[in-house]
Amino acid sequence: MTIPPPGRPNGLRRGTNLGHVAGFNDSVILSYIRAAKSGTSRSDLRTATGLAPQSVSDICQRLLDQGLIAETGTSTKGFGRPRVTLEIVPSSRYALGIHIDPATVTSVLLDLAGGLVAHYSTDIDPDDPGLVIEQMAPTLDALLEQTGVDRSRVVGLGLAVPGPIDAEGGTMVDPPHLPKWHHERLRERLGAATGLSVIVDKDVVAAAVAERWAGALAGVSDAAFLYLGSGVGVGLITDDLVVRGHTSNAGDIGHLMVDTMGPLCDQGHRGCLGTLCSPLHLVREGVARGALDPTPHDGELGHAVRRLAALRERVDGGNSAAREIVEETAHRLARAVGIIANMHDTQMVVCGGPAWAPLADLYLPTLHEQAARAFSMSSLHELEVSGTDVGADVAAIGAACLVLDERFATRPSSLLLG
Amino acid sequence: MTIPPPGRPNGLRRGTNLGHVAGFNDSVILSYIRAAKSGTSRSDLRTATGLAPQSVSDICQRLLDQGLIAETGTSTKGFGRPRVTLEIVPSSRYALGIHIDPATVTSVLLDLAGGLVAHYSTDIDPDDPGLVIEQMAPTLDALLEQTGVDRSRVVGLGLAVPGPIDAEGGTMVDPPHLPKWHHERLRERLGAATGLSVIVDKDVVAAAVAERWAGALAGVSDAAFLYLGSGVGVGLITDDLVVRGHTSNAGDIGHLMVDTMGPLCDQGHRGCLGTLCSPLHLVREGVARGALDPTPHDGELGHAVRRLAALRERVDGGNSAAREIVEETAHRLARAVGIIANMHDTQMVVCGGPAWAPLADLYLPTLHEQAARAFSMSSLHELEVSGTDVGADVAAIGAACLVLDERFATRPSSLLLG
């Protein structure tokens, strides 16, 4: 839990000095080189960053010395002399990521460019956290072995977990869908088992960070990632910064009210997003309305997520009850998208997660239409709504991106004296 | 309207250099001196900011030379030698602020310490924007004349207006409650009439900035200002930064659904915060349930805000229908507070505005109880809910604070090359 430093008046900041400036500018240059898919030149970097020629040269040399970038050729523009092309070296550094979902644990290995090198996903027994955690380090070892990636090139391990979390302590705090996971000391245990530095963050925050590393948010400073898993959460980015909140638990929109109908949630409210758009509810409605045959496992989270594919098949087969359920859900999601976008003057909302993928293309037309209609800044700019291209593993990939982000991305706050 | 610079990949930043560092550190030092109500010393500033002794001395000398701070005495700590006390000089700089509300225009003059030096408030004819705008500059002149404040010490003028706004262009864009105010060029006209640099921002953002300058958010990095005026809006602060969104229009929560009941809003939705918690609705319900006598002006915004005092009197007089209306509203506001706090992992929600003041102490017990119950991070930290101490003029004061904030507050982004 974060406790504000005593006596630090609000909005006040530590000072900054030249040492911090250098580190920051290194990150700026590296980020530009990474974002330029086909390489860039020192001259282009000067224009893009506003830095002096000598600074750009010095920084590039440092990055070359560390092996993070390479000179990969030359290009000419007009009558100027040939420019040396700089590119990122994806295999120079790696990050590991694990997403703990109430039904599944997914592990991934990413390279410095954010490319997915390997992944492994397995169903878990959510009632045995000890066993689940024990199996994580060997899984990561196996990923490294299979790919031949040297452990010395792995800069860290990120964990994406359902909230609430204790980010400082590196533990999960009574996640509603994982009742047996009570203050499991994830960072401590995985740090000891892997020898890596471990970051713990919320799954929805990780998903937003993944989307950014994938480049899908290029030019977008204000975005939201709507994550559909066992529940629904949002990863917010405002003015290029990921919103984490006071204790890194931002993104809970489970009780966002999106309908006047539906069953009561655990707090006795009607119309809550987290309840109405959960896979459990969709499957329950599917069975109740005769679109799905009942099974003994319909009350289990992992099973419900998997049954969304069956619901989707029923829609494709022309089942009107199944279509109705999906349409209702799309309207509820659209309501949430409109509320989030109006609250944050958002440019782009990206949707993803395991409960999104099977129904994505059925949801999107309604989302486009309804969310655009609800958007109150439409005379000023468009609200773009899309599905993620990162795939269903977006939270696990995001977990690894947390590490890359912490280590290599630019953050003005990194300029401040510690 | 802000258009992202072409080709600037997301999350990427301009570089920074030593010149910018100096300016930033000046702001850091000035902010600490301002926040230390009874003065501070160079030695305390070194500890607080982490800056080197020589840097602190140089910066203090620059601030002394500019007349922004003064040496006001000495203090001793333990056996050390006496330390010179540094204090802000409130009268060294001033800022003007105007809040345009659908019913009222309020003008204020603040000093550098954020102290209210003068204010003037007047009802307006919302259907004659030309006349309203014409009267603004003479009003500001009168404020300066009455207080004897030299115009050369005024660093700028802030305008707080209902959204949506075009912040870059300095205009209002079809505000729903001011149908005749179509793209009025506020910045241009007031800049020409006053000779001052003019900032235009949303009323809810201005209110949040005012709350911060008033010192009420000391130690609070994640806060929300729930602004109750003609409608309801929110000014968000996350990680010490004010959330403005892509086009400075963040904070619209009018269609946040907070009940399954109530009339339809203009978009055909039921249960919208902006409709259900508007003074118009409260007065309409008051009349319908016999708590208030009908008047011919009950459909006018300014009138409705003023009639909240009568509603309050009826509650105090024991009228149960009036109490019921206030209780319902409190529950709806609490629902909104819970949703906002869960989405942003907020530490503190401050409520204020013209429609808050008359009913504040009736709302607060329900807000405390219900919002705390809805807060999903309660095992990690408390959610504090309070009423503003800045008063009903909070948006006008905030308008002037926008100027002080822009000019004197610390922002890591100010370190980046332009």
Tab-separated table of N, CA, C and O in Angstrom, chain A residues 313-373:
chain	number	residue	atom	x	y	z
A	313	GLU	N	-21.683	-19.686	-31.722
A	313	GLU	CA	-22.137	-20.643	-32.758
A	313	GLU	C	-23.651	-20.608	-32.917
A	313	GLU	O	-24.176	-20.703	-34.023
A	314	ARG	N	-24.348	-20.482	-31.789
A	314	ARG	CA	-25.811	-20.427	-31.849
A	314	ARG	C	-26.273	-19.168	-32.584
A	314	ARG	O	-27.235	-19.192	-33.329
A	315	VAL	N	-25.570	-18.054	-32.337
A	315	VAL	CA	-25.906	-16.827	-33.077
A	315	VAL	C	-25.694	-17.060	-34.569
A	315	VAL	O	-26.562	-16.759	-35.393
A	316	ASP	N	-24.553	-17.601	-34.920
A	316	ASP	CA	-24.231	-17.865	-36.321
A	316	ASP	C	-25.241	-18.822	-36.946
A	316	ASP	O	-25.526	-18.759	-38.144
A	317	GLY	N	-25.786	-19.722	-36.110
A	317	GLY	CA	-26.774	-20.689	-36.601
A	317	GLY	C	-28.179	-20.115	-36.685
A	317	GLY	O	-29.127	-20.831	-37.018
A	318	GLY	N	-28.312	-18.832	-36.324
A	318	GLY	CA	-29.606	-18.186	-36.480
A	318	GLY	C	-30.496	-18.214	-35.254
A	318	GLY	O	-31.668	-17.834	-35.326
A	319	ASN	N	-29.963	-18.633	-34.112
A	319	ASN	CA	-30.763	-18.671	-32.881
A	319	ASN	C	-31.056	-17.247	-32.395
A	319	ASN	O	-30.140	-16.477	-32.077
A	320	SER	N	-32.351	-16.892	-32.325
A	320	SER	CA	-32.690	-15.498	-32.029
A	320	SER	C	-32.479	-15.152	-30.556
A	320	SER	O	-32.145	-14.015	-30.232
A	321	ALA	N	-32.665	-16.126	-29.666
A	321	ALA	CA	-32.427	-15.849	-28.246
A	321	ALA	C	-30.947	-15.564	-28.013
A	321	ALA	O	-30.588	-14.636	-27.269
A	322	ALA	N	-30.096	-16.337	-28.654
A	322	ALA	CA	-28.647	-16.122	-28.520
A	322	ALA	C	-28.276	-14.742	-29.062
A	322	ALA	O	-27.495	-13.997	-28.450
A	323	ARG	N	-28.852	-14.387	-30.198
A	323	ARG	CA	-28.573	-13.071	-30.786
A	323	ARG	C	-29.006	-11.945	-29.856
A	323	ARG	O	-28.324	-10.934	-29.688
A	324	GLU	N	-30.186	-12.141	-29.237
A	324	GLU	CA	-30.728	-11.161	-28.305
A	324	GLU	C	-29.775	-10.931	-27.128
A	324	GLU	O	-29.530	-9.781	-26.730
A	325	ILE	N	-29.274	-12.006	-26.586
A	325	ILE	CA	-28.361	-11.912	-25.435
A	325	ILE	C	-27.103	-11.133	-25.815
A	325	ILE	O	-26.642	-10.250	-25.084
A	326	VAL	N	-26.553	-11.452	-26.969
A	326	VAL	CA	-25.341	-10.769	-27.421
A	326	VAL	C	-25.627	-9.291	-27.689
A	326	VAL	O	-24.828	-8.413	-27.333
A	327	GLU	N	-26.777	-9.018	-28.283
A	327	GLU	CA	-27.158	-7.629	-28.576
A	327	GLU	C	-27.305	-6.826	-27.285
A	327	GLU	O	-26.829	-5.687	-27.183
A	328	GLU	N	-28.011	-7.413	-26.308
A	328	GLU	CA	-28.168	-6.743	-25.006
A	328	GLU	C	-26.814	-6.420	-24.401
A	328	GLU	O	-26.581	-5.320	-23.899
A	329	THR	N	-25.926	-7.410	-24.446
A	329	THR	CA	-24.594	-7.220	-23.868
A	329	THR	C	-23.846	-6.110	-24.604
A	329	THR	O	-23.186	-5.270	-23.982
A	330	ALA	N	-23.957	-6.114	-25.921
A	330	ALA	CA	-23.288	-5.076	-26.713
A	330	ALA	C	-23.779	-3.682	-26.319
A	330	ALA	O	-22.997	-2.740	-26.187
A	331	HIS	N	-25.093	-3.549	-26.118
A	331	HIS	CA	-25.638	-2.258	-25.698
A	331	HIS	C	-25.099	-1.848	-24.328
A	331	HIS	O	-24.830	-0.675	-24.084
A	332	ARG	N	-24.982	-2.804	-23.436
A	332	ARG	CA	-24.477	-2.493	-22.100
A	332	ARG	C	-23.009	-2.090	-22.158
A	332	ARG	O	-22.578	-1.155	-21.473
A	333	LEU	N	-22.253	-2.799	-22.963
A	333	LEU	CA	-20.841	-2.428	-23.127
A	333	LEU	C	-20.727	-1.030	-23.745
A	333	LEU	O	-19.878	-0.227	-23.349
A	334	ALA	N	-21.602	-0.756	-24.710
A	334	ALA	CA	-21.579	0.553	-25.376
A	334	ALA	C	-21.878	1.663	-24.381
A	334	ALA	O	-21.279	2.747	-24.414
A	335	ARG	N	-22.810	1.388	-23.470
A	335	ARG	CA	-23.130	2.378	-22.441
A	335	ARG	C	-21.890	2.670	-21.607
A	335	ARG	O	-21.575	3.829	-21.314
A	336	ALA	N	-21.181	1.601	-21.239
A	336	ALA	CA	-19.956	1.770	-20.441
A	336	ALA	C	-18.907	2.550	-21.222
A	336	ALA	O	-18.263	3.463	-20.684
A	337	VAL	N	-18.745	2.214	-22.482
A	337	VAL	CA	-17.759	2.913	-23.318
A	337	VAL	C	-18.083	4.408	-23.380
A	337	VAL	O	-17.200	5.260	-23.220
A	338	GLY	N	-19.359	4.734	-23.562
A	338	GLY	CA	-19.771	6.134	-23.626
A	338	GLY	C	-19.471	6.869	-22.329
A	338	GLY	O	-18.956	7.998	-22.338
A	339	ILE	N	-19.762	6.237	-21.208
A	339	ILE	CA	-19.527	6.868	-19.902
A	339	ILE	C	-18.041	7.115	-19.679
A	339	ILE	O	-17.619	8.204	-19.273
A	340	ILE	N	-17.233	6.103	-19.974
A	340	ILE	CA	-15.783	6.228	-19.781
A	340	ILE	C	-15.218	7.309	-20.697
A	340	ILE	O	-14.412	8.143	-20.278
A	341	ALA	N	-15.647	7.307	-21.949
A	341	ALA	CA	-15.113	8.273	-22.925
A	341	ALA	C	-15.524	9.695	-22.573
A	341	ALA	O	-14.732	10.629	-22.690
A	342	ASN	N	-16.758	9.893	-22.126
A	342	ASN	CA	-17.204	11.229	-21.742
A	342	ASN	C	-16.477	11.724	-20.496
A	342	ASN	O	-16.222	12.918	-20.346
A	343	MET	N	-16.175	10.801	-19.587
A	343	MET	CA	-15.517	11.205	-18.345
A	343	MET	C	-14.073	11.619	-18.598
A	343	MET	O	-13.534	12.463	-17.897
A	344	HIS	N	-13.440	11.007	-19.617
A	344	HIS	CA	-12.000	11.234	-19.823
A	344	HIS	C	-11.667	11.885	-21.151
A	344	HIS	O	-10.508	12.021	-21.481
A	345	ASP	N	-12.677	12.270	-21.916
A	345	ASP	CA	-12.432	12.853	-23.245
A	345	ASP	C	-11.462	11.952	-24.020
A	345	ASP	O	-10.393	12.385	-24.449
A	346	THR	N	-11.884	10.718	-24.177
A	346	THR	CA	-11.054	9.651	-24.725
A	346	THR	C	-11.062	9.678	-26.253
A	346	THR	O	-12.083	9.969	-26.857
A	347	GLN	N	-9.909	9.374	-26.844
A	347	GLN	CA	-9.851	9.276	-28.304
A	347	GLN	C	-10.191	7.882	-28.787
A	347	GLN	O	-10.777	7.704	-29.841
A	348	MET	N	-9.727	6.878	-28.046
A	348	MET	CA	-9.851	5.523	-28.536
A	348	MET	C	-10.124	4.551	-27.392
A	348	MET	O	-9.469	4.624	-26.357
A	349	VAL	N	-11.116	3.680	-27.597
A	349	VAL	CA	-11.376	2.605	-26.647
A	349	VAL	C	-11.078	1.289	-27.355
A	349	VAL	O	-11.627	1.014	-28.429
A	350	VAL	N	-10.184	0.510	-26.772
A	350	VAL	CA	-9.833	-0.797	-27.328
A	350	VAL	C	-10.416	-1.860	-26.408
A	350	VAL	O	-10.315	-1.741	-25.185
A	351	CYS	N	-11.064	-2.861	-26.981
A	351	CYS	CA	-11.659	-3.925	-26.190
A	351	CYS	C	-10.871	-5.205	-26.382
A	351	CYS	O	-10.340	-5.469	-27.466
A	352	GLY	N	-10.804	-6.017	-25.335
A	352	GLY	CA	-10.089	-7.278	-25.453
A	352	GLY	C	-10.297	-8.147	-24.230
A	352	GLY	O	-11.070	-7.802	-23.336
A	353	GLY	N	-9.586	-9.270	-24.222
A	353	GLY	CA	-9.687	-10.204	-23.115
A	353	GLY	C	-10.395	-11.479	-23.546
A	353	GLY	O	-11.021	-11.532	-24.608
A	354	PRO	N	-10.323	-12.508	-22.703
A	354	PRO	CA	-10.864	-13.825	-23.084
A	354	PRO	C	-12.368	-13.838	-23.353
A	354	PRO	O	-12.836	-14.643	-24.163
A	355	ALA	N	-13.131	-12.955	-22.713
A	355	ALA	CA	-14.577	-12.952	-22.944
A	355	ALA	C	-14.966	-12.022	-24.096
A	355	ALA	O	-16.136	-11.924	-24.468
A	356	TRP	N	-13.971	-11.315	-24.618
A	356	TRP	CA	-14.212	-10.447	-25.769
A	356	TRP	C	-14.069	-11.225	-27.077
A	356	TRP	O	-14.916	-11.140	-27.976
A	357	ALA	N	-12.972	-11.981	-27.162
A	357	ALA	CA	-12.570	-12.606	-28.427
A	357	ALA	C	-13.695	-13.381	-29.133
A	357	ALA	O	-13.934	-13.148	-30.325
A	358	PRO	N	-14.429	-14.269	-28.433
A	358	PRO	CA	-15.406	-15.091	-29.179
A	358	PRO	C	-16.571	-14.300	-29.753
A	358	PRO	O	-17.260	-14.783	-30.659
A	359	LEU	N	-16.831	-13.102	-29.224
A	359	LEU	CA	-18.024	-12.350	-29.644
A	359	LEU	C	-17.677	-10.994	-30.262
A	359	LEU	O	-18.570	-10.218	-30.614
A	360	ALA	N	-16.380	-10.748	-30.428
A	360	ALA	CA	-15.892	-9.427	-30.834
A	360	ALA	C	-16.634	-8.843	-32.032
A	360	ALA	O	-17.178	-7.737	-31.967
A	361	ASP	N	-16.689	-9.569	-33.112
A	361	ASP	CA	-17.266	-8.990	-34.333
A	361	ASP	C	-18.787	-8.839	-34.228
A	361	ASP	O	-19.381	-8.063	-34.981
A	362	LEU	N	-19.404	-9.563	-33.291
A	362	LEU	CA	-20.841	-9.355	-33.066
A	362	LEU	C	-21.084	-8.100	-32.224
A	362	LEU	O	-22.080	-7.407	-32.381
A	363	TYR	N	-20.162	-7.832	-31.307
A	363	TYR	CA	-20.292	-6.654	-30.444
A	363	TYR	C	-19.997	-5.349	-31.197
A	363	TYR	O	-20.607	-4.316	-30.933
A	364	LEU	N	-19.017	-5.402	-32.097
A	364	LEU	CA	-18.449	-4.156	-32.627
A	364	LEU	C	-19.435	-3.215	-33.337
A	364	LEU	O	-19.404	-2.007	-33.093
A	365	PRO	N	-20.322	-3.729	-34.206
A	365	PRO	CA	-21.230	-2.779	-34.879
A	365	PRO	C	-22.061	-1.958	-33.888
A	365	PRO	O	-22.193	-0.740	-34.027
A	366	THR	N	-22.614	-2.620	-32.872
A	366	THR	CA	-23.401	-1.912	-31.859
A	366	THR	C	-22.523	-0.938	-31.076
A	366	THR	O	-22.928	0.198	-30.792
A	367	LEU	N	-21.329	-1.382	-30.737
A	367	LEU	CA	-20.415	-0.503	-30.000
A	367	LEU	C	-20.102	0.748	-30.807
A	367	LEU	O	-20.119	1.862	-30.278
A	368	HIS	N	-19.804	0.558	-32.078
A	368	HIS	CA	-19.500	1.712	-32.928
A	368	HIS	C	-20.661	2.693	-32.950
A	368	HIS	O	-20.496	3.888	-32.735
A	369	GLU	N	-21.813	2.168	-33.177
A	369	GLU	CA	-22.980	3.025	-33.373
A	369	GLU	C	-23.403	3.694	-32.059
A	369	GLU	O	-23.578	4.915	-31.996
A	370	GLN	N	-23.578	2.882	-31.016
A	370	GLN	CA	-24.120	3.399	-29.757
A	370	GLN	C	-23.115	4.289	-29.024
A	370	GLN	O	-23.478	5.311	-28.459
A	371	ALA	N	-21.861	3.867	-29.001
A	371	ALA	CA	-20.866	4.644	-28.258
A	371	ALA	C	-20.648	5.994	-28.936
A	371	ALA	O	-20.516	7.017	-28.265
A	372	ALA	N	-20.644	5.996	-30.262
A	372	ALA	CA	-20.475	7.269	-30.971
A	372	ALA	C	-21.645	8.197	-30.667
A	372	ALA	O	-21.478	9.399	-30.487
A	373	ARG	N	-22.835	7.623	-30.576
A	373	ARG	CA	-24.020	8.435	-30.298
A	373	ARG	C	-23.961	9.025	-28.882
A	373	ARG	O	-24.404	10.148	-28.647
